[in-house]
PDB file of C-alpha atoms in Angstrom:
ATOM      1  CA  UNK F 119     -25.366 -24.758   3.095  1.00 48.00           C
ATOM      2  CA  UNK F 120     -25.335 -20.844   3.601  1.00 58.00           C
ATOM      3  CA  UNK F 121     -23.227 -18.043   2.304  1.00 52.00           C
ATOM      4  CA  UNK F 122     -24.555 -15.069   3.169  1.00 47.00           C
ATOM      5  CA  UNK F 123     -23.105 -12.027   0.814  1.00 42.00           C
ATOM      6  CA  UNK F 124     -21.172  -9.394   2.774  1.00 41.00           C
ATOM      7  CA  UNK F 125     -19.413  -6.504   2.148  1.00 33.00           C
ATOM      8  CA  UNK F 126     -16.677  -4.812   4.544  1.00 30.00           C
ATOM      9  CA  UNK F 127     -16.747  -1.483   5.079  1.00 27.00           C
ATOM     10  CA  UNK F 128     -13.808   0.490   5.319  1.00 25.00           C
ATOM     11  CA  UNK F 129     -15.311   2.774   8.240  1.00 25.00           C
ATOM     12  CA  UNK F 130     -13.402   1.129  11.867  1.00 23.00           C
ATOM     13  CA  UNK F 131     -16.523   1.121  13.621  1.00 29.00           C
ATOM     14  CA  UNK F 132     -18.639  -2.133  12.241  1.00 33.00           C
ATOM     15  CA  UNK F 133     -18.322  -5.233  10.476  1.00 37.00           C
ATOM     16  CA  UNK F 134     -21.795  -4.945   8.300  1.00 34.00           C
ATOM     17  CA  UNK F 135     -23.131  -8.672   7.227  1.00 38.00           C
ATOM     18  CA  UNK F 136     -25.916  -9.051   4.529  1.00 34.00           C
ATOM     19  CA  UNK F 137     -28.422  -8.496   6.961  1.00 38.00           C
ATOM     20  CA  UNK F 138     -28.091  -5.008   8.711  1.00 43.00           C
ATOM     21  CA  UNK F 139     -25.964  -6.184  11.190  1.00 47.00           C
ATOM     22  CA  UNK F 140     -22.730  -4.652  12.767  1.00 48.00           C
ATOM     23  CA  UNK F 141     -19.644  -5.414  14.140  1.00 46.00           C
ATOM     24  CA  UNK F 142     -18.194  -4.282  17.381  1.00 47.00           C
ATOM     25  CA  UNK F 143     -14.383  -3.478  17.622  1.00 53.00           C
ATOM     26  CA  UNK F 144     -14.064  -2.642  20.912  1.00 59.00           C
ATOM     27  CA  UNK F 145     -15.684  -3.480  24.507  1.00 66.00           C
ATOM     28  CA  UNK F 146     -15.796  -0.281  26.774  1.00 82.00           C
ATOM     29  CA  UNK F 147     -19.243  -0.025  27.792  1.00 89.00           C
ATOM     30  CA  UNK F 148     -19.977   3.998  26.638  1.00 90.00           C
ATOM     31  CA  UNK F 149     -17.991   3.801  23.460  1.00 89.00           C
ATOM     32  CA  UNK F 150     -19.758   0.609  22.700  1.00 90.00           C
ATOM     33  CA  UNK F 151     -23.251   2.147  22.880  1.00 92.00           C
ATOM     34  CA  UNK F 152     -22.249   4.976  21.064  1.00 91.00           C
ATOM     35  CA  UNK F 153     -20.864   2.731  17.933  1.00 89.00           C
ATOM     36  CA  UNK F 154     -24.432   0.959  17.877  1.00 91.00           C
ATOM     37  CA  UNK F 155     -26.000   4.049  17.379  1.00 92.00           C
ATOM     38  CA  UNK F 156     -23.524   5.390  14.852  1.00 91.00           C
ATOM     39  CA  UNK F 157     -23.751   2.168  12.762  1.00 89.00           C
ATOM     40  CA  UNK F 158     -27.707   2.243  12.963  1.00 92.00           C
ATOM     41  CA  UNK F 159     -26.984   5.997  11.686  1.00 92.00           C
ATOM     42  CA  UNK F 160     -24.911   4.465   8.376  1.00 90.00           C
ATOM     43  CA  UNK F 161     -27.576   1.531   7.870  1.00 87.00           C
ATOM     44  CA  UNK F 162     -30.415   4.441   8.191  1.00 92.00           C
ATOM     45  CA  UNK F 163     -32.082   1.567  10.153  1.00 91.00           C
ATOM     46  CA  UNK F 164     -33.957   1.929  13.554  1.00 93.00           C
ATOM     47  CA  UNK F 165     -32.854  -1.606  14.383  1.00 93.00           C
ATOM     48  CA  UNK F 166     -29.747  -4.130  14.103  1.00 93.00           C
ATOM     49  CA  UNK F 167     -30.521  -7.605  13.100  1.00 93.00           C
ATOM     50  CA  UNK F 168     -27.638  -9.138  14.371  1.00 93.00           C
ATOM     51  CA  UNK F 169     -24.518  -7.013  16.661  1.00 93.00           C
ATOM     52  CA  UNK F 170     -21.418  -8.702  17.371  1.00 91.00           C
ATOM     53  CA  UNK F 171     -19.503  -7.853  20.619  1.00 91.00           C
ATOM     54  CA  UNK F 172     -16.272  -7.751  19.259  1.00 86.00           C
ATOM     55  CA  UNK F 173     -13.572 -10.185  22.323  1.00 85.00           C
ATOM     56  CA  UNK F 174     -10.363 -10.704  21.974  1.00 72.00           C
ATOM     57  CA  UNK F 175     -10.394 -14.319  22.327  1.00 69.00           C
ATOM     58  CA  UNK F 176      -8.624 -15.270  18.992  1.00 67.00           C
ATOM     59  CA  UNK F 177      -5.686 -12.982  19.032  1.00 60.00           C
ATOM     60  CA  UNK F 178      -3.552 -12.648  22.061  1.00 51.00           C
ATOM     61  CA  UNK F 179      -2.535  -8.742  20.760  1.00 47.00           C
ATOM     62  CA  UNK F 180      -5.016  -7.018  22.547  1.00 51.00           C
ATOM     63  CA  UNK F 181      -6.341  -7.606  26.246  1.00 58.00           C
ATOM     64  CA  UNK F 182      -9.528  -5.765  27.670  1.00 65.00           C
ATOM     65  CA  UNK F 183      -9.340  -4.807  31.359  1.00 76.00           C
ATOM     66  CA  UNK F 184     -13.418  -4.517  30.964  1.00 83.00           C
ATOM     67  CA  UNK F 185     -15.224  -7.895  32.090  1.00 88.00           C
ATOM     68  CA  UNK F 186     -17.258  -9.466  29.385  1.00 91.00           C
ATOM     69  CA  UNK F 187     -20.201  -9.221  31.250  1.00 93.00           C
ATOM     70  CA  UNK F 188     -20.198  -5.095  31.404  1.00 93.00           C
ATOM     71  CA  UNK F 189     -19.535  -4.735  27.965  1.00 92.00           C
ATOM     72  CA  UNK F 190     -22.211  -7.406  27.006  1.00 95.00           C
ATOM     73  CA  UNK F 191     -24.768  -5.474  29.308  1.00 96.00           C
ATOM     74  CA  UNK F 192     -24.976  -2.558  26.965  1.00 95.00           C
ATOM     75  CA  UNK F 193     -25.698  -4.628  24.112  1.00 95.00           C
ATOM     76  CA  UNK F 194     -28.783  -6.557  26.262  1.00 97.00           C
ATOM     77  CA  UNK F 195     -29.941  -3.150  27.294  1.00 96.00           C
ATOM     78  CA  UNK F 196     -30.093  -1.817  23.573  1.00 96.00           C
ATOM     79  CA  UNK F 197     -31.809  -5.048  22.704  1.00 96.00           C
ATOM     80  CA  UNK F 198     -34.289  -4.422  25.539  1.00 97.00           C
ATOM     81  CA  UNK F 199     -34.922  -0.975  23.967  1.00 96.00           C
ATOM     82  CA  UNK F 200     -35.519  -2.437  20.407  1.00 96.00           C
ATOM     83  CA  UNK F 201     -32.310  -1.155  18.480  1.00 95.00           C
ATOM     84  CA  UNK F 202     -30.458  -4.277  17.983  1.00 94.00           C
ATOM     85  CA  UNK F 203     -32.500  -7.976  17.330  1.00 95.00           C
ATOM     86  CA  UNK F 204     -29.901 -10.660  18.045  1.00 95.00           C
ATOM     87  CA  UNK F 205     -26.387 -10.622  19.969  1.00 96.00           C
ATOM     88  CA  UNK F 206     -23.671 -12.294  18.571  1.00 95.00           C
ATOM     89  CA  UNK F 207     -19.700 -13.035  19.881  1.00 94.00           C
ATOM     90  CA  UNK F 208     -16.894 -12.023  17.377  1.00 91.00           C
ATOM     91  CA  UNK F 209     -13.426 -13.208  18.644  1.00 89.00           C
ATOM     92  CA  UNK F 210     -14.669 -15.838  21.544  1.00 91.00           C
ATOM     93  CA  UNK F 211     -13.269 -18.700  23.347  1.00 89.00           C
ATOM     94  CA  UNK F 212     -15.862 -22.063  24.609  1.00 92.00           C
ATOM     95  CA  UNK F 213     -15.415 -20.248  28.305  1.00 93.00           C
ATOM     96  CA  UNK F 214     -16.720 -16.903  27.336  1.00 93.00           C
ATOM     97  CA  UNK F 215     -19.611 -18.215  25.215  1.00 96.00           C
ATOM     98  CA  UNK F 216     -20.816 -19.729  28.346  1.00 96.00           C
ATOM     99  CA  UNK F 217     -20.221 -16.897  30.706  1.00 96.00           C
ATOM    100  CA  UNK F 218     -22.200 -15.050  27.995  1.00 97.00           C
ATOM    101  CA  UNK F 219     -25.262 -17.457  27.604  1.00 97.00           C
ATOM    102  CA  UNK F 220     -26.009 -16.628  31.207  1.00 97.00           C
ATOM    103  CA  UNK F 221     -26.748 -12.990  30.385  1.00 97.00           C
ATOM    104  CA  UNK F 222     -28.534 -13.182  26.823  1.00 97.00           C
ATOM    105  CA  UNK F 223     -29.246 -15.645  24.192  1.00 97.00           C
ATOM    106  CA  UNK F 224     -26.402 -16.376  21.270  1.00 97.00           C
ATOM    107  CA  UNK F 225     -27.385 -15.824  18.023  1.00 97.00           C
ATOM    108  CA  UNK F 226     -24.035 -16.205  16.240  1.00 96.00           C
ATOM    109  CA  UNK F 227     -20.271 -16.594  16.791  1.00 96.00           C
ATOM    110  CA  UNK F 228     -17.780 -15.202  14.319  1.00 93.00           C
ATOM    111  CA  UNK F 229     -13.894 -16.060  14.860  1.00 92.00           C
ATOM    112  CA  UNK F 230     -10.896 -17.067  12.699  1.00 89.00           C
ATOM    113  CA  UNK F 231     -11.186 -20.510  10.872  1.00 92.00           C
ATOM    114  CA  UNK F 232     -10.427 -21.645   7.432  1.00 93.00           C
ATOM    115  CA  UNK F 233      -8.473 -24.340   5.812  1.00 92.00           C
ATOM    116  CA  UNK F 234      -5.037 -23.220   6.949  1.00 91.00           C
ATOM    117  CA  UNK F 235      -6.384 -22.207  10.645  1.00 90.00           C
ATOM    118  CA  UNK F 236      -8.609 -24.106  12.756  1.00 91.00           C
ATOM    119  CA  UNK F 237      -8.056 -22.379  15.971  1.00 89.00           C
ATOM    120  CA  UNK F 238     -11.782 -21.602  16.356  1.00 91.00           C
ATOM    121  CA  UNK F 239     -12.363 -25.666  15.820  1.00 93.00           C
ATOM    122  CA  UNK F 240     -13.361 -25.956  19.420  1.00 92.00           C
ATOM    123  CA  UNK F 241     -15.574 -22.695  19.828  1.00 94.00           C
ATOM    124  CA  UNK F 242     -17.277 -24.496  16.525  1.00 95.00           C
ATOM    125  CA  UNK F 243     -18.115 -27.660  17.880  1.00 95.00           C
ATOM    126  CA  UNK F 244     -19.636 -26.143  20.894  1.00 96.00           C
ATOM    127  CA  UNK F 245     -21.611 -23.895  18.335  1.00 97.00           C
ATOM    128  CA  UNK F 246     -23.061 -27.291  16.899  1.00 96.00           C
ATOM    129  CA  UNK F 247     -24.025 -28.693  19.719  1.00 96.00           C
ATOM    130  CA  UNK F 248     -26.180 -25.895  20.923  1.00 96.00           C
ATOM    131  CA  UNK F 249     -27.472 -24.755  17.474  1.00 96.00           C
ATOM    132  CA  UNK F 250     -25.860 -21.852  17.186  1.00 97.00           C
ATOM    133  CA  UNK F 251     -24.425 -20.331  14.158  1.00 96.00           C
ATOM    134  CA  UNK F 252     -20.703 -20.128  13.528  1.00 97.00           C
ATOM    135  CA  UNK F 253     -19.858 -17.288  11.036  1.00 95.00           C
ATOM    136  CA  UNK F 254     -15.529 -18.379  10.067  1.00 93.00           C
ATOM    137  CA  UNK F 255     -13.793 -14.564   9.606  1.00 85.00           C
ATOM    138  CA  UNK F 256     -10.740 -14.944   7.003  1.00 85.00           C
ATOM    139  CA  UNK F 257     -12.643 -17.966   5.390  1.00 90.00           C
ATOM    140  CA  UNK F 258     -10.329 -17.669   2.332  1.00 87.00           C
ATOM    141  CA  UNK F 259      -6.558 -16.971   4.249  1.00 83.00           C
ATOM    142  CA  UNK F 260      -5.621 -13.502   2.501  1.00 72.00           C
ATOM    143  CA  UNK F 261      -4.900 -15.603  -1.081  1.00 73.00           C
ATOM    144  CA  UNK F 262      -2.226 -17.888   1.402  1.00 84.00           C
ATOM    145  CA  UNK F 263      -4.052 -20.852  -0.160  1.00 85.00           C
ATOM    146  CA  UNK F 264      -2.322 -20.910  -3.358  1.00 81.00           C
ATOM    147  CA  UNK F 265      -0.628 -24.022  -4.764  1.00 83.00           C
ATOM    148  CA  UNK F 266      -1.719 -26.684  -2.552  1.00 90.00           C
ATOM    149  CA  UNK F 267      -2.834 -29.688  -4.258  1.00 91.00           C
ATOM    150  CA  UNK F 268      -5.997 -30.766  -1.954  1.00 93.00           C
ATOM    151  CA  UNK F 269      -7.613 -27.605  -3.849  1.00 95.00           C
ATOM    152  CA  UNK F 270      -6.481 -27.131  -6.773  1.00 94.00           C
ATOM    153  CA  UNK F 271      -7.495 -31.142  -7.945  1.00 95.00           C
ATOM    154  CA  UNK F 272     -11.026 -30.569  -7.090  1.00 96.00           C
ATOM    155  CA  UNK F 273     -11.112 -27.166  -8.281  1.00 96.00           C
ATOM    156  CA  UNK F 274     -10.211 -28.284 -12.169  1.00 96.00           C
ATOM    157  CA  UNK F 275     -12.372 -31.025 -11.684  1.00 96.00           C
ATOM    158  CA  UNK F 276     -15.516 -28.935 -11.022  1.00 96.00           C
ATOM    159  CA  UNK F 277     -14.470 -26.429 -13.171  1.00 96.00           C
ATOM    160  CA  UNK F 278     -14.278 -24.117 -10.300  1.00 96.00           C
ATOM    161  CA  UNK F 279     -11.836 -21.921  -8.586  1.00 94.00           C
ATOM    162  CA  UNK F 280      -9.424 -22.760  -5.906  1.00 94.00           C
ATOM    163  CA  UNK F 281     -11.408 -20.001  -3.708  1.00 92.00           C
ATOM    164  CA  UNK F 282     -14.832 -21.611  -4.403  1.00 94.00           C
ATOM    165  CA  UNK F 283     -13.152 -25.196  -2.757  1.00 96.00           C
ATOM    166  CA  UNK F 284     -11.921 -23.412   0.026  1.00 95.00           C
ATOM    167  CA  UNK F 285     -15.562 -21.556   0.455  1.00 95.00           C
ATOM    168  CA  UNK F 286     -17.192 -24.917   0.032  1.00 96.00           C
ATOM    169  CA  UNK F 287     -14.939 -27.133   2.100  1.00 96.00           C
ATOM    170  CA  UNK F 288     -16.468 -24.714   4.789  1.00 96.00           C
ATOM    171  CA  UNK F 289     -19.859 -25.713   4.168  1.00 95.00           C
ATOM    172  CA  UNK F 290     -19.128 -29.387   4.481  1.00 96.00           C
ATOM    173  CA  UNK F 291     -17.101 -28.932   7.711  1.00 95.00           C
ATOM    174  CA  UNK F 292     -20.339 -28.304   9.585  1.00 95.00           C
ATOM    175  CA  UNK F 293     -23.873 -27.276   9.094  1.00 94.00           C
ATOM    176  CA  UNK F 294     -23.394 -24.629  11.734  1.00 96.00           C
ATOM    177  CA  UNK F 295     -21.260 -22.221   9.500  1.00 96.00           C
ATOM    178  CA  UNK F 296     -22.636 -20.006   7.664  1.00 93.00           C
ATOM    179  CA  UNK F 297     -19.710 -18.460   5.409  1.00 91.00           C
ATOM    180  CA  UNK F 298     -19.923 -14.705   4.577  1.00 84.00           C
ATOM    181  CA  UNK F 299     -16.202 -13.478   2.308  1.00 81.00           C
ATOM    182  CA  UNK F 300     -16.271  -9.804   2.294  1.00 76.00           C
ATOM    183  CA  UNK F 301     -16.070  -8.462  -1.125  1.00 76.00           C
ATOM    184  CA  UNK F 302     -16.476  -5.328  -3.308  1.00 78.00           C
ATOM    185  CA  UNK F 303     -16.565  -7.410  -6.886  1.00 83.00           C
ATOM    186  CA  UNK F 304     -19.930  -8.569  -8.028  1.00 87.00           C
ATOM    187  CA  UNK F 305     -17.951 -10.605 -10.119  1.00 86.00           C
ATOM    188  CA  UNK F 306     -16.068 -12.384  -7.055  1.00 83.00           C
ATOM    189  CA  UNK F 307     -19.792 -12.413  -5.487  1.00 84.00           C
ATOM    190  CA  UNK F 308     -21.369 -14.914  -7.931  1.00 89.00           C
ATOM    191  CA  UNK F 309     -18.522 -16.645  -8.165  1.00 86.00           C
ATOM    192  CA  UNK F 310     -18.394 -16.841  -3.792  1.00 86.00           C
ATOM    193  CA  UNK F 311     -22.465 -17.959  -4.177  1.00 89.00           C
ATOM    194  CA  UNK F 312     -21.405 -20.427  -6.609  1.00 88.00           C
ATOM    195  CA  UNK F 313     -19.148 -22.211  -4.258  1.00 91.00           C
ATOM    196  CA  UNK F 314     -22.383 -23.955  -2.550  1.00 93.00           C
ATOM    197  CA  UNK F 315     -22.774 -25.626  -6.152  1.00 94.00           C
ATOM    198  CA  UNK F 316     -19.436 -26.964  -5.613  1.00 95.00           C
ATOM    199  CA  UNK F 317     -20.213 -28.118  -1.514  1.00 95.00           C
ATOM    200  CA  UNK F 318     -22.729 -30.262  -3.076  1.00 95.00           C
ATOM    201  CA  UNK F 319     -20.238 -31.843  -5.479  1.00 96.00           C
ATOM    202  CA  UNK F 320     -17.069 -32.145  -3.683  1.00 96.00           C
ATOM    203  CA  UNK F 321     -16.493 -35.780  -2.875  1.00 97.00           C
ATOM    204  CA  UNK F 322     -16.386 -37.317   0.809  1.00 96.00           C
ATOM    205  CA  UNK F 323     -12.659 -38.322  -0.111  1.00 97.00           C
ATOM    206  CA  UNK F 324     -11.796 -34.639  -1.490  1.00 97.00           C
ATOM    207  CA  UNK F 325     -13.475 -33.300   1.840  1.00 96.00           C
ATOM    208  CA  UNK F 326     -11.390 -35.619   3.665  1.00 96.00           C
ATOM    209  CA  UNK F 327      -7.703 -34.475   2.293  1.00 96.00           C
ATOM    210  CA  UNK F 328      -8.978 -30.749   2.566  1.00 96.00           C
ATOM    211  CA  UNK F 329      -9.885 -31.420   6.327  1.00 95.00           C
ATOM    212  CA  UNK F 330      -6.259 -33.283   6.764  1.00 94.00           C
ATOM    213  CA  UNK F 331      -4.414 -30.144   5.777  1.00 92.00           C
ATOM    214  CA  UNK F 332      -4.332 -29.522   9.040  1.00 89.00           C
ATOM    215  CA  UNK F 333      -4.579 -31.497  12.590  1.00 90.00           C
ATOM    216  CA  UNK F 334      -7.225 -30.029  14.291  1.00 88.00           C
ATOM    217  CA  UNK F 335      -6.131 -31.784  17.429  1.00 85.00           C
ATOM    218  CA  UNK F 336      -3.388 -29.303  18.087  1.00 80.00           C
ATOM    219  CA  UNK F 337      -5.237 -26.283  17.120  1.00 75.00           C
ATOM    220  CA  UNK F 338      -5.255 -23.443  19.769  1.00 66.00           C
ATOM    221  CA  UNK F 339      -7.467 -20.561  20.175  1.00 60.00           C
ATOM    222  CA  UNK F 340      -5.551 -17.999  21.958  1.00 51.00           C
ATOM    223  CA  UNK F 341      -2.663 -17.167  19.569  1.00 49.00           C
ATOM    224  CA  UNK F 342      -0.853 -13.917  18.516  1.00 42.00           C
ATOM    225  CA  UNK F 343      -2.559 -13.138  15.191  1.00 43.00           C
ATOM    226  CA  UNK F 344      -3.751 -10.094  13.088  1.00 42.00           C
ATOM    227  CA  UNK F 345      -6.869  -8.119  14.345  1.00 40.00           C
ATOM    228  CA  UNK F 346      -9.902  -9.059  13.315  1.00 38.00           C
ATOM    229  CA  UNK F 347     -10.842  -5.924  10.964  1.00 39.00           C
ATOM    230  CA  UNK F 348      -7.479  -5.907   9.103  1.00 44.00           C
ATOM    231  CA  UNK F 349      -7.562  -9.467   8.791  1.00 41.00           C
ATOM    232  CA  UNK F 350     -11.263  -8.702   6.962  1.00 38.00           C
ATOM    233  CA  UNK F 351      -9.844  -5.941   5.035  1.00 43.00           C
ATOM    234  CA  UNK F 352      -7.006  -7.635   3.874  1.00 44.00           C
ATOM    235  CA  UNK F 353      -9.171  -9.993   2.550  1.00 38.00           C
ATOM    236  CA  UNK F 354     -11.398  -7.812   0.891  1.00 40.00           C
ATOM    237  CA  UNK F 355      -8.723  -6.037  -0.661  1.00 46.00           C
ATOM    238  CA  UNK F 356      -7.234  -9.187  -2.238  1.00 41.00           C
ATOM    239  CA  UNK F 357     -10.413  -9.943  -4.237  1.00 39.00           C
ATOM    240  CA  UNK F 358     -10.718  -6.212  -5.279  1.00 41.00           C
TER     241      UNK F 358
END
C-alpha cells in the first residue's frame, strides 16, 4: 500500500510527484523538450525520476493532431541523454499504452479514477497485469464525496475521515496504485499518510459497498471531462 506525498504546483508546465518527477501538459515535440528542461530548471536537478507525457485519452476536450509516437520520441531521446530516468503516460487509453510499450518501457500511468469515476478501470487492469504502476489523478473527487453512506460508516468506525476511506479504498482496489493527493497542508498530509492505517483496517464487506458505488462494467474512458491540471488544482485547492 503506497501513497506517495505530492504537492501541485501552480506553474502550467509540470505535475511534480514526491520524487522529482514532472508532468507534461502538452505533446508537440519542441515545446515538449523545452518544458523538460524548464522543469529540471525549477527542481535544480540534472535528472527527472519519473516524466509523464501528458495524452488526452481521458477527456474528449482536447485532441492532438501530433501522433503519440513523435511526441513520445523526445522523451526517449532525453532519457537516452540522461535527463529524465523513467517515462510515464498521464491521460492514456489500453491502445496507446501498447502503441507506447513498443517505443520505451512504462514506468507509470496516471489517469482519472476514484470512487465516483472509474473510467480509467480498464487502463488499470492492464497496468496489473504487466506490473506497472497506476498513479489515480482526482483520487478524492474535488470534496463531491460528501454524504454518502459507504464512507462515512467506516470512517466513524475507524475514527477516520471520510477522505482517508476514499484514499484507502484506493489502496485495496489494486496493488498497482500508488495514490499521490496533491496538497499544500501538512496537516491534510499526515492525515492523507494515515489513510494506509485505515486500508489495512477497512473490512472486505466495507471494501465491497465502496467498490459497488459504482458499476465498473459501464465505465468509459473517453468522456468529456475537466483537464487534467485543473482537475489537480481544484483538488488541491479544496484541502487548502
Amino acid at each position: 500500500m503506497r501513497i506517495l506525498p505530492a504537492l501541485c504546483d501552480d506553474c502550467p508546465r509540470a505535475f511534480l510527484p514526491g520524487l522529482a518527477g514532472s508532468w507534461i501538459i502538452t505533446d508537440h515535440p519542441d515545446t515538449i523538450r523545452q518544458q523538460v528542461h524548464e522543469a529540471l530548471e525549477d527542481l535544480g536537478a540534472e535528472t527527472s525520476e519519473l516524466t509523464y507525457l501528458r495524452l488526452a485519452g481521458d477527456y474528449a476536450a482536447s485532441r492532438s493532431e501530433v501522433p503519440l509516437e513523435d511526441s513520445l520520441a523526445v522523451l526517449v531521446e532525453l532519457r537516452d541523454q540522461g535527463l529524465i530516468r523513467r517515462i510515464g503516460l498521464s491521460g492514456a487509453w489500453p491502445e496507446m499504452l501498447a502503441r507506447a510499450q513498443k517505443m520505451t518501457p512504462i514506468a507509470a500511468v496516471q489517469n482519472r479514477f476514484n470512487l465516483l469515476d472509474r473510467s480509467g478501470v480498464q487502463i488499470l487492469a492492464d497496468c496489473e497485469a504487466q506490473g506497472i504502476m497506476f498513479v489515480p489523478y482526482y483520487p478524492l473527487a474535488s470534496g463531491r464525496l460528501i454524504g454518502y453512506g459507504e464512507l462515512t460508516s467506516p470512517a466513524e468506525r475507524l475514527g477516520a475521515t471520510p477522505a482517508q476511506v476514499a484514499l484507502a479504498w484506493l489502496l485495496r482496489r489494486s496493488p498497482a496504485i500508488v495514490v499521490i493527493p496533491g496538497t499544500s497542508n501538512p496537516g491534510h498530509l499526515r492525515a492523507n499518510i494515515a489513510a494506509t492505517e485505515v486500508a489495512k483496517n477497512l473490512t472486505d464487506a466495507e471494501v465491497a459497498r465502496l467498490t459497488g458505488l459504482v458499476d465498473e462494467s459501464k465505465a468509459v474512458l473517453d468522456q468529456p471531462h475537466q483537464s487534467t491540471f485543473d482537475a489537480l488544482r481544484s483538488t488541491t485547492e479544496s484541502h487548502r
